[in-house]
mmCIF file of C-alpha atoms and ligand atoms in Angstrom:
data_model
loop_
_atom_site.group_PDB
_atom_site.id
_atom_site.type_symbol
_atom_site.label_atom_id
_atom_site.label_comp_id
_atom_site.label_asym_id
_atom_site.label_seq_id
_atom_site.Cartn_x
_atom_site.Cartn_y
_atom_site.Cartn_z
ATOM 1 C CA MET A 15 -16.295 38.939 -34.152
ATOM 2 C CA ALA A 16 -15.685 36.814 -37.734
ATOM 3 C CA LYS A 17 -12.802 35.443 -35.254
ATOM 4 C CA LEU A 18 -14.927 34.556 -33.059
ATOM 5 C CA THR A 19 -17.557 32.659 -34.938
ATOM 6 C CA ILE A 20 -14.323 31.335 -36.698
ATOM 7 C CA LEU A 21 -13.158 30.362 -33.954
ATOM 8 C CA LEU A 22 -16.387 29.117 -32.611
ATOM 9 C CA LEU A 23 -16.975 27.412 -36.094
ATOM 10 C CA PHE A 24 -13.120 25.718 -36.103
ATOM 11 C CA GLY A 25 -14.391 24.644 -31.838
ATOM 12 C CA ILE A 26 -17.129 23.155 -33.486
ATOM 13 C CA SER A 27 -16.533 21.834 -36.326
ATOM 14 C CA LEU A 28 -12.856 20.005 -33.592
ATOM 15 C CA LEU A 29 -15.895 18.355 -31.590
ATOM 16 C CA GLY A 30 -17.833 16.883 -34.306
ATOM 17 C CA SER A 31 -14.589 14.719 -35.437
ATOM 18 C CA CYS A 32 -13.488 14.699 -32.121
ATOM 19 C CA VAL A 33 -17.424 12.441 -31.692
ATOM 20 C CA SER A 34 -17.036 10.614 -34.813
ATOM 21 C CA VAL A 35 -13.513 8.841 -33.679
ATOM 22 C CA ALA A 36 -14.593 8.580 -30.350
ATOM 23 C CA ASP A 37 -17.784 5.963 -32.075
ATOM 24 C CA LYS A 38 -15.716 3.996 -33.967
ATOM 25 C CA CYS A 39 -14.180 3.150 -29.828
ATOM 26 C CA GLN A 40 -15.758 0.159 -28.512
ATOM 27 C CA ASN A 41 -17.565 1.068 -25.208
ATOM 28 C CA ILE A 42 -16.083 -0.381 -21.950
ATOM 29 C CA ASP A 43 -19.955 -1.393 -20.799
ATOM 30 C CA ASP A 44 -20.515 -3.431 -23.761
ATOM 31 C CA LEU A 45 -16.384 -4.859 -23.376
ATOM 32 C CA LEU A 46 -17.754 -5.680 -19.833
ATOM 33 C CA LYS A 47 -20.857 -7.359 -20.987
ATOM 34 C CA SER A 48 -19.593 -9.566 -23.166
ATOM 35 C CA HIS A 49 -16.991 -11.119 -21.041
ATOM 36 C CA GLY A 50 -20.134 -11.955 -18.597
ATOM 37 C CA LEU A 51 -18.803 -8.649 -16.828
ATOM 38 C CA SER A 52 -21.621 -6.503 -15.485
ATOM 39 C CA ASP A 53 -20.206 -4.285 -13.381
ATOM 40 C CA SER A 54 -23.145 -5.309 -9.902
ATOM 41 C CA THR A 55 -20.789 -4.724 -6.853
ATOM 42 C CA ALA A 56 -20.109 -7.802 -5.380
ATOM 43 C CA THR A 57 -22.159 -9.757 -2.747
ATOM 44 C CA PRO A 58 -21.876 -9.361 1.024
ATOM 45 C CA PRO A 59 -20.203 -12.503 2.546
ATOM 46 C CA SER A 60 -22.548 -13.987 4.715
ATOM 47 C CA PRO A 61 -22.831 -15.887 7.825
ATOM 48 C CA ASP A 62 -22.581 -20.343 6.320
ATOM 49 C CA LYS A 63 -23.938 -21.456 10.380
ATOM 50 C CA SER A 64 -25.270 -19.794 13.472
ATOM 51 C CA PHE A 65 -23.086 -17.887 15.378
ATOM 52 C CA GLU A 66 -23.496 -20.612 18.207
ATOM 53 C CA GLN A 67 -22.319 -23.414 15.721
ATOM 54 C CA TRP A 68 -19.466 -21.383 14.423
ATOM 55 C CA LYS A 69 -18.227 -20.386 18.378
ATOM 56 C CA ASN A 70 -18.095 -23.397 18.963
ATOM 57 C CA THR A 71 -15.604 -24.182 16.222
ATOM 58 C CA VAL A 72 -13.534 -21.804 16.772
ATOM 59 C CA ARG A 73 -13.768 -22.539 20.475
ATOM 60 C CA GLN A 74 -12.426 -25.980 19.781
ATOM 61 C CA GLU A 75 -9.684 -24.779 16.859
ATOM 62 C CA ALA A 76 -8.677 -22.223 19.757
ATOM 63 C CA LEU A 77 -8.397 -24.921 22.380
ATOM 64 C CA SER A 78 -6.640 -27.166 19.715
ATOM 65 C CA GLN A 79 -3.936 -24.361 19.276
ATOM 66 C CA GLY A 80 -2.957 -24.007 23.126
ATOM 67 C CA ILE A 81 -5.776 -20.991 23.514
ATOM 68 C CA ARG A 82 -7.222 -22.064 27.895
ATOM 69 C CA ALA A 83 -10.810 -21.756 27.726
ATOM 70 C CA ASN A 84 -11.592 -19.687 30.398
ATOM 71 C CA ILE A 85 -9.144 -16.648 28.192
ATOM 72 C CA PHE A 86 -11.547 -18.217 24.752
ATOM 73 C CA ASP A 87 -14.300 -18.195 27.217
ATOM 74 C CA GLU A 88 -14.462 -14.808 28.935
ATOM 75 C CA ALA A 89 -13.252 -12.777 25.352
ATOM 76 C CA PHE A 90 -16.025 -14.329 23.978
ATOM 77 C CA SER A 91 -18.637 -13.355 26.675
ATOM 78 C CA GLY A 92 -21.339 -11.537 25.182
ATOM 79 C CA LEU A 93 -19.414 -10.807 22.478
ATOM 80 C CA THR A 94 -22.184 -10.290 19.352
ATOM 81 C CA PRO A 95 -21.046 -10.178 15.741
ATOM 82 C CA ASP A 96 -20.979 -6.043 14.429
ATOM 83 C CA SER A 97 -23.031 -5.284 11.686
ATOM 84 C CA ASP A 98 -21.230 -1.651 10.871
ATOM 85 C CA ILE A 99 -17.986 -4.398 9.999
ATOM 86 C CA ILE A 100 -19.213 -5.833 7.231
ATOM 87 C CA ALA A 101 -20.394 -2.177 5.270
ATOM 88 C CA ASN A 102 -16.764 -1.740 5.408
ATOM 89 C CA THR A 103 -15.547 -5.063 3.661
ATOM 90 C CA GLN A 104 -17.740 -3.320 0.576
ATOM 91 C CA LYS A 105 -16.153 -0.107 -0.139
ATOM 92 C CA GLN A 106 -14.101 -0.920 -3.201
ATOM 93 C CA PRO A 107 -13.592 1.690 -4.236
ATOM 94 C CA GLU A 108 -14.262 2.361 -8.687
ATOM 95 C CA VAL A 109 -12.088 5.015 -8.799
ATOM 96 C CA VAL A 110 -8.562 5.582 -6.920
ATOM 97 C CA GLU A 111 -6.601 7.457 -5.809
ATOM 98 C CA PRO A 112 -3.854 9.001 -7.558
ATOM 99 C CA VAL A 113 -0.716 8.100 -5.900
ATOM 100 C CA TRP A 114 0.032 12.380 -5.918
ATOM 101 C CA THR A 115 -2.948 12.834 -3.943
ATOM 102 C CA TYR A 116 -1.646 9.666 -1.442
ATOM 103 C CA ILE A 117 0.845 10.919 -0.983
ATOM 104 C CA GLU A 118 0.441 14.705 -0.675
ATOM 105 C CA LYS A 119 -2.006 14.091 2.256
ATOM 106 C CA ARG A 120 0.523 12.202 4.174
ATOM 107 C CA VAL A 121 3.943 14.380 3.656
ATOM 108 C CA THR A 122 2.187 17.122 4.738
ATOM 109 C CA PRO A 123 3.771 20.154 6.908
ATOM 110 C CA GLU A 124 1.905 19.235 10.097
ATOM 111 C CA ASN A 125 2.905 15.919 10.124
ATOM 112 C CA ILE A 126 6.729 16.418 9.333
ATOM 113 C CA ALA A 127 6.952 19.546 11.897
ATOM 114 C CA GLU A 128 5.070 17.204 14.646
ATOM 115 C CA GLY A 129 7.865 13.613 13.288
ATOM 116 C CA LYS A 130 10.319 16.634 14.274
ATOM 117 C CA LYS A 131 9.349 17.964 17.466
ATOM 118 C CA LEU A 132 8.642 13.289 18.387
ATOM 119 C CA ILE A 133 12.323 12.626 17.292
ATOM 120 C CA LYS A 134 14.246 16.150 19.340
ATOM 121 C CA GLN A 135 11.518 14.548 22.068
ATOM 122 C CA ASN A 136 12.426 11.076 23.031
ATOM 123 C CA ARG A 137 16.004 11.115 21.523
ATOM 124 C CA LYS A 138 16.956 9.319 24.325
ATOM 125 C CA VAL A 139 15.275 5.935 23.657
ATOM 126 C CA THR A 140 15.690 6.737 19.951
ATOM 127 C CA GLN A 141 19.151 6.744 19.935
ATOM 128 C CA LEU A 142 19.090 2.723 22.322
ATOM 129 C CA ILE A 143 16.502 1.838 19.912
ATOM 130 C CA TYR A 144 19.390 2.661 17.000
ATOM 131 C CA ARG A 145 21.498 0.783 18.686
ATOM 132 C CA ARG A 146 19.555 -2.910 19.607
ATOM 133 C CA TYR A 147 18.172 -2.552 15.654
ATOM 134 C CA GLN A 148 20.197 -0.200 13.197
ATOM 135 C CA VAL A 149 17.379 0.872 11.674
ATOM 136 C CA ASP A 150 17.095 4.175 10.811
ATOM 137 C CA THR A 151 15.126 6.552 13.665
ATOM 138 C CA PRO A 152 12.905 8.473 10.999
ATOM 139 C CA LEU A 153 11.831 5.884 9.427
ATOM 140 C CA LEU A 154 9.989 4.277 12.704
ATOM 141 C CA TYR A 155 8.283 7.739 12.925
ATOM 142 C CA ALA A 156 7.602 8.381 9.248
ATOM 143 C CA PHE A 157 5.354 3.999 9.739
ATOM 144 C CA LEU A 158 3.607 5.724 12.821
ATOM 145 C CA SER A 159 3.037 8.866 11.010
ATOM 146 C CA ILE A 160 1.019 7.586 8.355
ATOM 147 C CA GLU A 161 -0.575 4.247 10.036
ATOM 148 C CA SER A 162 -2.045 6.306 13.128
ATOM 149 C CA SER A 163 -0.951 9.750 12.935
ATOM 150 C CA TYR A 164 1.735 8.855 15.972
ATOM 151 C CA GLY A 165 -0.362 7.057 17.788
ATOM 152 C CA ALA A 166 -3.808 10.000 17.844
ATOM 153 C CA ASN A 167 -6.268 7.416 15.657
ATOM 154 C CA SER A 168 -5.644 4.212 15.639
ATOM 155 C CA GLY A 169 -9.123 2.712 16.369
ATOM 156 C CA ASP A 170 -11.283 1.739 19.185
ATOM 157 C CA LYS A 171 -13.205 -1.026 17.534
ATOM 158 C CA SER A 172 -12.473 -4.180 20.072
ATOM 159 C CA VAL A 173 -10.276 -6.196 17.918
ATOM 160 C CA ILE A 174 -11.535 -10.133 18.926
ATOM 161 C CA ARG A 175 -15.332 -8.018 18.098
ATOM 162 C CA SER A 176 -13.681 -7.284 14.673
ATOM 163 C CA LEU A 177 -12.235 -10.988 13.534
ATOM 164 C CA ALA A 178 -14.635 -12.715 14.817
ATOM 165 C CA THR A 179 -17.332 -10.650 12.823
ATOM 166 C CA LEU A 180 -15.121 -10.732 9.747
ATOM 167 C CA ASP A 181 -14.752 -15.267 10.274
ATOM 168 C CA TYR A 182 -18.206 -15.419 10.926
ATOM 169 C CA TYR A 183 -19.281 -13.596 7.766
ATOM 170 C CA ASN A 184 -16.754 -15.563 5.299
ATOM 171 C CA TYR A 185 -14.831 -12.696 4.948
ATOM 172 C CA ARG A 186 -11.294 -13.438 4.252
ATOM 173 C CA ARG A 187 -11.833 -16.791 6.972
ATOM 174 C CA GLU A 188 -8.457 -18.170 6.881
ATOM 175 C CA PHE A 189 -6.525 -15.176 7.583
ATOM 176 C CA ASN A 190 -9.000 -13.142 10.573
ATOM 177 C CA ARG A 191 -9.267 -16.601 11.930
ATOM 178 C CA GLN A 192 -5.440 -17.182 12.607
ATOM 179 C CA ASN A 193 -5.700 -13.481 13.601
ATOM 180 C CA LEU A 194 -8.367 -14.065 16.021
ATOM 181 C CA ILE A 195 -6.377 -16.734 17.687
ATOM 182 C CA ALA A 196 -3.704 -14.588 18.000
ATOM 183 C CA ALA A 197 -5.231 -11.672 19.303
ATOM 184 C CA LEU A 198 -6.543 -14.797 21.867
ATOM 185 C CA ARG A 199 -2.997 -15.911 22.235
ATOM 186 C CA ILE A 200 -2.147 -12.167 22.765
ATOM 187 C CA ILE A 201 -4.742 -11.656 26.099
ATOM 188 C CA GLN A 202 -3.337 -15.414 26.972
ATOM 189 C CA ASN A 203 0.061 -13.750 27.678
ATOM 190 C CA SER A 204 -0.986 -11.135 29.541
ATOM 191 C CA GLU A 205 0.099 -8.359 27.396
ATOM 192 C CA VAL A 206 -3.038 -6.655 27.667
ATOM 193 C CA GLN A 207 -7.127 -6.785 29.178
ATOM 194 C CA PRO A 208 -9.554 -8.182 26.030
ATOM 195 C CA GLN A 209 -10.944 -4.558 27.213
ATOM 196 C CA GLN A 210 -7.954 -2.994 25.813
ATOM 197 C CA ILE A 211 -6.945 -4.919 22.358
ATOM 198 C CA LYS A 212 -8.407 -2.027 20.045
ATOM 199 C CA GLY A 213 -7.915 -1.912 17.152
ATOM 200 C CA SER A 214 -9.664 -0.792 13.284
ATOM 201 C CA TRP A 215 -12.640 -2.604 11.472
ATOM 202 C CA ALA A 216 -10.099 -4.613 10.134
ATOM 203 C CA GLY A 217 -7.832 -6.143 13.210
ATOM 204 C CA ALA A 218 -4.862 -3.586 13.003
ATOM 205 C CA MET A 219 -3.444 -1.828 16.609
ATOM 206 C CA GLY A 220 -1.821 0.565 18.204
ATOM 207 C CA MET A 221 0.393 2.681 16.949
ATOM 208 C CA PRO A 222 1.932 1.150 14.079
ATOM 209 C CA GLN A 223 -1.021 -1.498 13.017
ATOM 210 C CA PHE A 224 -0.056 -4.605 13.889
ATOM 211 C CA ILE A 225 -2.258 -7.206 12.989
ATOM 212 C CA PRO A 226 -2.463 -10.279 16.012
ATOM 213 C CA ILE A 227 0.740 -12.374 13.996
ATOM 214 C CA SER A 228 2.606 -9.351 12.986
ATOM 215 C CA TYR A 229 2.093 -8.421 16.975
ATOM 216 C CA LEU A 230 3.181 -11.841 18.421
ATOM 217 C CA LYS A 231 6.161 -11.980 15.949
ATOM 218 C CA TYR A 232 6.917 -8.484 16.038
ATOM 219 C CA ALA A 233 5.957 -6.761 19.393
ATOM 220 C CA VAL A 234 8.944 -5.899 22.413
ATOM 221 C CA ASP A 235 8.730 -4.218 25.507
ATOM 222 C CA PHE A 236 10.943 -1.978 25.583
ATOM 223 C CA ASP A 237 10.231 0.649 28.121
ATOM 224 C CA GLY A 238 11.171 -2.142 30.739
ATOM 225 C CA ASP A 239 7.701 -3.111 32.266
ATOM 226 C CA ASN A 240 7.418 -6.039 30.361
ATOM 227 C CA HIS A 241 4.356 -5.877 28.245
ATOM 228 C CA SER A 242 4.111 -4.687 24.554
ATOM 229 C CA ASP A 243 2.154 -2.044 24.456
ATOM 230 C CA ILE A 244 1.719 -1.008 20.499
ATOM 231 C CA TRP A 245 -0.957 1.100 22.262
ATOM 232 C CA THR A 246 0.124 4.050 24.573
ATOM 233 C CA SER A 247 4.309 3.714 24.536
ATOM 234 C CA PHE A 248 6.083 5.531 22.391
ATOM 235 C CA PRO A 249 9.600 3.265 22.845
ATOM 236 C CA ASP A 250 7.684 -0.089 22.590
ATOM 237 C CA SER A 251 6.688 1.356 19.643
ATOM 238 C CA LEU A 252 9.787 2.401 18.338
ATOM 239 C CA ALA A 253 11.441 -0.639 18.867
ATOM 240 C CA SER A 254 8.264 -2.674 17.050
ATOM 241 C CA VAL A 255 8.714 -1.323 13.996
ATOM 242 C CA ALA A 256 12.399 -1.409 14.243
ATOM 243 C CA ASN A 257 12.585 -5.070 15.443
ATOM 244 C CA TYR A 258 10.362 -5.584 12.351
ATOM 245 C CA MET A 259 12.368 -3.813 9.632
ATOM 246 C CA GLN A 260 15.347 -5.131 11.304
ATOM 247 C CA GLN A 261 13.584 -8.600 10.124
ATOM 248 C CA ALA A 262 12.859 -6.797 6.655
ATOM 249 C CA ARG A 263 16.731 -6.610 5.926
ATOM 250 C CA TRP A 264 16.661 -3.479 6.375
ATOM 251 C CA LYS A 265 20.035 -2.358 5.590
ATOM 252 C CA VAL A 266 21.140 0.680 8.193
ATOM 253 C CA GLY A 267 22.146 4.129 6.308
ATOM 254 C CA VAL A 268 20.885 3.653 2.979
ATOM 255 C CA PRO A 269 18.947 5.323 1.376
ATOM 256 C CA TRP A 270 15.528 3.605 0.044
ATOM 257 C CA GLY A 271 15.312 5.577 -3.237
ATOM 258 C CA PHE A 272 15.945 9.232 -4.502
ATOM 259 C CA GLU A 273 14.410 10.754 -8.024
ATOM 260 C CA VAL A 274 16.663 9.887 -10.460
ATOM 261 C CA ASN A 275 15.750 12.270 -14.174
ATOM 262 C CA LEU A 276 16.110 10.222 -17.075
ATOM 263 C CA PRO A 277 18.164 10.356 -20.561
ATOM 264 C CA THR A 278 15.863 11.915 -23.293
ATOM 265 C CA ASP A 279 16.679 8.255 -25.154
ATOM 266 C CA PHE A 280 15.777 5.826 -22.227
ATOM 267 C CA ASN A 281 14.905 2.967 -22.729
ATOM 268 C CA TYR A 282 12.072 2.319 -20.404
ATOM 269 C CA THR A 283 11.375 -1.402 -20.584
ATOM 270 C CA LEU A 284 13.938 -1.457 -17.851
ATOM 271 C CA SER A 285 11.872 0.209 -15.396
ATOM 272 C CA GLY A 286 9.340 -1.494 -13.063
ATOM 273 C CA MET A 287 10.813 -3.492 -9.661
ATOM 274 C CA GLY A 288 11.349 -6.653 -11.567
ATOM 275 C CA ASN A 289 14.915 -4.902 -13.241
ATOM 276 C CA LYS A 290 17.551 -4.485 -10.711
ATOM 277 C CA LYS A 291 20.798 -3.360 -11.722
ATOM 278 C CA SER A 292 24.023 -1.721 -9.429
ATOM 279 C CA ILE A 293 22.955 2.212 -8.775
ATOM 280 C CA ALA A 294 27.003 2.711 -10.511
ATOM 281 C CA ASP A 295 24.922 0.400 -13.411
ATOM 282 C CA TRP A 296 22.036 3.042 -13.759
ATOM 283 C CA LYS A 297 24.299 5.678 -13.867
ATOM 284 C CA LYS A 298 26.029 4.415 -16.787
ATOM 285 C CA LEU A 299 22.850 3.870 -18.920
ATOM 286 C CA GLY A 300 22.452 7.849 -18.044
ATOM 287 C CA VAL A 301 20.240 7.795 -15.115
ATOM 288 C CA THR A 302 21.408 10.652 -12.919
ATOM 289 C CA VAL A 303 20.224 12.199 -9.552
ATOM 290 C CA ALA A 304 17.799 15.007 -10.373
ATOM 291 C CA ALA A 305 18.786 16.784 -6.691
ATOM 292 C CA PRO A 306 22.125 15.638 -6.160
ATOM 293 C CA ARG A 307 22.601 14.774 -2.404
ATOM 294 C CA GLU A 308 26.323 13.979 -1.012
ATOM 295 C CA SER A 309 25.198 10.505 0.149
ATOM 296 C CA LEU A 310 25.214 9.441 -3.598
ATOM 297 C CA SER A 311 27.831 6.846 -2.540
ATOM 298 C CA PHE A 312 25.627 4.227 -2.840
ATOM 299 C CA SER A 313 27.406 2.771 -6.270
ATOM 300 C CA SER A 314 27.122 -0.791 -5.385
ATOM 301 C CA GLU A 315 23.382 -1.565 -4.658
ATOM 302 C CA ASN A 316 21.392 -2.790 -6.375
ATOM 303 C CA ALA A 317 18.435 -0.540 -7.232
ATOM 304 C CA SER A 318 15.427 -0.497 -9.777
ATOM 305 C CA LEU A 319 13.939 2.172 -11.492
ATOM 306 C CA LEU A 320 9.817 3.156 -10.263
ATOM 307 C CA LEU A 321 8.063 5.538 -12.670
ATOM 308 C CA PRO A 322 5.002 5.569 -10.128
ATOM 309 C CA VAL A 323 2.502 6.568 -13.100
ATOM 310 C CA GLY A 324 4.565 6.151 -16.033
ATOM 311 C CA LYS A 325 6.823 8.289 -18.447
ATOM 312 C CA SER A 326 5.306 11.319 -17.602
ATOM 313 C CA GLY A 327 5.523 11.223 -13.742
ATOM 314 C CA PRO A 328 9.169 11.846 -12.204
ATOM 315 C CA ALA A 329 10.636 8.632 -12.042
ATOM 316 C CA PHE A 330 13.060 6.737 -8.632
ATOM 317 C CA LEU A 331 15.844 4.424 -8.440
ATOM 318 C CA VAL A 332 14.511 2.815 -5.307
ATOM 319 C CA THR A 333 17.115 0.026 -3.451
ATOM 320 C CA ASP A 334 16.232 -2.917 -1.325
ATOM 321 C CA ASN A 335 15.665 -0.671 1.551
ATOM 322 C CA PHE A 336 12.426 0.142 -0.842
ATOM 323 C CA ARG A 337 11.602 -3.577 -1.310
ATOM 324 C CA ALA A 338 11.522 -3.895 2.892
ATOM 325 C CA ILE A 339 9.051 -1.217 3.096
ATOM 326 C CA LEU A 340 7.036 -2.891 0.876
ATOM 327 C CA ARG A 341 6.970 -5.892 2.862
ATOM 328 C CA TYR A 342 5.113 -3.732 5.629
ATOM 329 C CA ASN A 343 2.357 -2.713 3.455
ATOM 330 C CA ASN A 344 2.955 -4.148 -0.403
ATOM 331 C CA ASP A 345 1.483 -0.951 -2.091
ATOM 332 C CA ILE A 346 4.039 1.509 -4.102
ATOM 333 C CA SER A 347 2.125 4.816 -3.313
ATOM 334 C CA TYR A 348 2.426 3.433 0.509
ATOM 335 C CA ALA A 349 5.968 3.049 0.426
ATOM 336 C CA LEU A 350 6.905 5.691 -1.349
ATOM 337 C CA THR A 351 4.818 8.363 0.540
ATOM 338 C CA VAL A 352 7.241 6.691 4.083
ATOM 339 C CA GLY A 353 9.986 7.034 2.026
ATOM 340 C CA LEU A 354 9.266 10.631 1.383
ATOM 341 C CA LEU A 355 8.083 11.488 4.224
ATOM 342 C CA SER A 356 11.512 10.189 6.617
ATOM 343 C CA ASP A 357 13.759 12.180 3.876
ATOM 344 C CA ASN A 358 11.819 15.074 5.177
ATOM 345 C CA TYR A 359 11.886 14.917 8.677
ATOM 346 C CA GLN A 360 15.269 15.439 8.309
ATOM 347 C CA ARG A 361 15.825 17.629 4.689
ATOM 348 C CA ASP A 362 13.268 18.891 3.053
ATOM 349 C CA THR A 363 12.902 16.839 0.736
ATOM 350 C CA PRO A 364 10.161 17.805 -2.673
ATOM 351 C CA ILE A 365 9.851 15.472 -5.410
ATOM 352 C CA LEU A 366 11.439 17.977 -8.169
ATOM 353 C CA LYS A 367 9.590 16.148 -11.681
ATOM 354 C CA HIS A 368 5.736 17.466 -11.593
ATOM 355 C CA TRP A 369 3.126 14.310 -11.991
ATOM 356 C CA PRO A 370 0.564 14.481 -14.250
ATOM 357 C CA LEU A 371 -2.438 16.196 -12.013
ATOM 358 C CA GLN A 372 -4.759 16.355 -15.541
ATOM 359 C CA GLU A 373 -4.722 11.996 -15.905
ATOM 360 C CA THR A 374 -6.973 10.254 -13.552
ATOM 361 C CA PRO A 375 -5.972 7.028 -12.949
ATOM 362 C CA LEU A 376 -7.823 4.463 -13.982
ATOM 363 C CA THR A 377 -11.492 3.333 -13.293
ATOM 364 C CA ARG A 378 -11.976 -0.848 -11.868
ATOM 365 C CA LYS A 379 -14.371 -0.859 -15.266
ATOM 366 C CA GLU A 380 -11.290 0.875 -17.452
ATOM 367 C CA ARG A 381 -8.852 -1.691 -16.129
ATOM 368 C CA LEU A 382 -11.227 -4.285 -16.843
ATOM 369 C CA ALA A 383 -11.674 -3.057 -20.616
ATOM 370 C CA LEU A 384 -8.060 -3.069 -20.973
ATOM 371 C CA GLN A 385 -6.667 -6.200 -19.525
ATOM 372 C CA ILE A 386 -10.295 -7.711 -21.570
ATOM 373 C CA LEU A 387 -8.519 -5.976 -24.809
ATOM 374 C CA LEU A 388 -4.857 -6.857 -24.241
ATOM 375 C CA LYS A 389 -6.417 -10.311 -24.569
ATOM 376 C CA GLU A 390 -8.009 -10.464 -26.887
ATOM 377 C CA LYS A 391 -4.496 -8.788 -28.728
ATOM 378 C CA GLN A 392 -3.167 -12.667 -26.904
ATOM 379 C CA LEU A 393 -1.038 -10.353 -25.695
ATOM 380 C CA TYR A 394 -2.309 -10.939 -21.766
ATOM 381 C CA LYS A 395 -2.856 -14.383 -20.297
ATOM 382 C CA GLY A 396 -3.832 -13.439 -16.963
ATOM 383 C CA SER A 397 -7.282 -13.219 -15.574
ATOM 384 C CA ILE A 398 -9.182 -10.639 -16.108
ATOM 385 C CA ASP A 399 -9.657 -8.819 -12.664
ATOM 386 C CA GLY A 400 -9.182 -5.713 -12.848
ATOM 387 C CA LYS A 401 -4.914 -5.622 -10.590
ATOM 388 C CA ILE A 402 -2.798 -4.202 -12.670
ATOM 389 C CA GLY A 403 -0.323 -6.429 -11.585
ATOM 390 C CA SER A 404 3.404 -7.891 -13.292
ATOM 391 C CA ASP A 405 1.560 -9.665 -15.973
ATOM 392 C CA THR A 406 -0.153 -6.946 -16.666
ATOM 393 C CA THR A 407 1.971 -4.421 -17.130
ATOM 394 C CA GLN A 408 4.457 -7.020 -19.573
ATOM 395 C CA ALA A 409 1.250 -6.696 -21.985
ATOM 396 C CA ILE A 410 1.628 -3.485 -22.333
ATOM 397 C CA ARG A 411 5.209 -3.252 -22.877
ATOM 398 C CA ALA A 412 4.394 -5.770 -25.654
ATOM 399 C CA TYR A 413 1.522 -3.792 -27.066
ATOM 400 C CA GLN A 414 3.700 -0.599 -26.375
ATOM 401 C CA GLN A 415 6.437 -2.120 -28.031
ATOM 402 C CA GLN A 416 4.358 -2.468 -31.283
ATOM 403 C CA THR A 417 2.442 0.071 -31.447
ATOM 404 C CA ARG A 418 6.141 1.888 -31.069
ATOM 405 C CA VAL A 419 5.556 3.646 -27.944
ATOM 406 C CA PRO A 420 7.872 4.067 -24.817
ATOM 407 C CA ALA A 421 7.163 0.813 -22.977
ATOM 408 C CA ASP A 422 6.565 2.172 -19.567
ATOM 409 C CA GLY A 423 4.292 -0.444 -19.096
ATOM 410 C CA TYR A 424 1.850 1.911 -17.717
ATOM 411 C CA ALA A 425 -1.731 1.966 -17.184
ATOM 412 C CA ASN A 426 -3.011 4.689 -18.135
ATOM 413 C CA ARG A 427 -5.814 6.289 -20.568
ATOM 414 C CA ALA A 428 -4.334 7.044 -23.898
ATOM 415 C CA LEU A 429 -2.894 3.369 -23.640
ATOM 416 C CA LEU A 430 -6.943 2.616 -23.412
ATOM 417 C CA ASN A 431 -7.703 4.453 -25.734
ATOM 418 C CA SER A 432 -5.490 3.581 -28.121
ATOM 419 C CA LEU A 433 -6.559 -0.253 -28.048
ATOM 420 C CA ARG A 434 -10.161 0.410 -27.578
ATOM 421 C CA CYS A 435 -9.613 2.926 -31.268
ATOM 422 C CA HIS A 436 -8.142 1.387 -32.902
ATOM 423 C CA ASP A 437 -7.403 -2.490 -34.602
HETATM 424 CA CA1 CA B 509 6.351 -2.380 27.501
#
């Protein structure tokens, strides 16, 4: 009992000292307020003219770009804006999903098994696709899995209506106007009937979730019916993704990347997508493959060292093929997931090093505070936007070097607290 009391007292005194440390730290809400950043959410987009006026403007623009009047009028007949879509533009999550959760939700045993089954079923046609486009087959299925659960979940909203609504409400207008006119062109080219052109609220369509502009650039007919049908045809969808990846300069037979181990004295300033070295040069620095495989005869390939969650999580060497995946969707978690899923169709490829599960990613407010604090130290000159891009990463590295901690450039809570609680 006495022991317990001592332990309890000790615990309380520890708590007490924590509180007094916390008192010295700058409060995040105060920091944001002092920079005129309240946490009120952004005002929703709103129309700047009547729907009829807007429609006439778009009609003129579409016709000037070669869309026939009857195509436009038919597609817009009875069309009204869809207010549900505007609600979707307002869902800016305050908390970001950790990369390990993102991967875990998508590289599942079910998705792997389904992919393997489809690879087997479509073997003949994928061999032909492989011959024409020189893109590794498993990669194509990984895209379709993540984009639409192999076509099961490709969205059932009218793409014309979605894009018209976003444009009318002045939400990313230039981008959505281009896609709206591209969607009309798809109909004009008789690729699909207007009612068949379905997709997500943002206008991403079919199994590969191409936006209309990407469809016009990359979609192909591979089953020979003269329509590039990315909604229901597996051959067309796979070939369209293969065409996309070929144009993104995918190098056949080269891995997207692989997990590596780093030596204890590793110079973390070398990490990040901004720095490329040959795989041979990385080896010379003591970087080794985490799970040795026979396939590492790629020593002349260029690679970057990717630390998705900084030095306390897994490390990957990623090749130019990883950059090709990023051209499909410029998001590190996404590209890692596509790569890992395609590996797992072929062999079990678990990530060996543990993720720092106790470390949740910084919230938007915390990221804003981090940038403010780095700016106050004159290490950061960019805008306070809560986006951790290369300028913020560089500023973090500079601060880490000043404070003599490994300069992995990763924005975690320990770093934020160090900035908040010391001067
Ligand atoms: Ca077809």
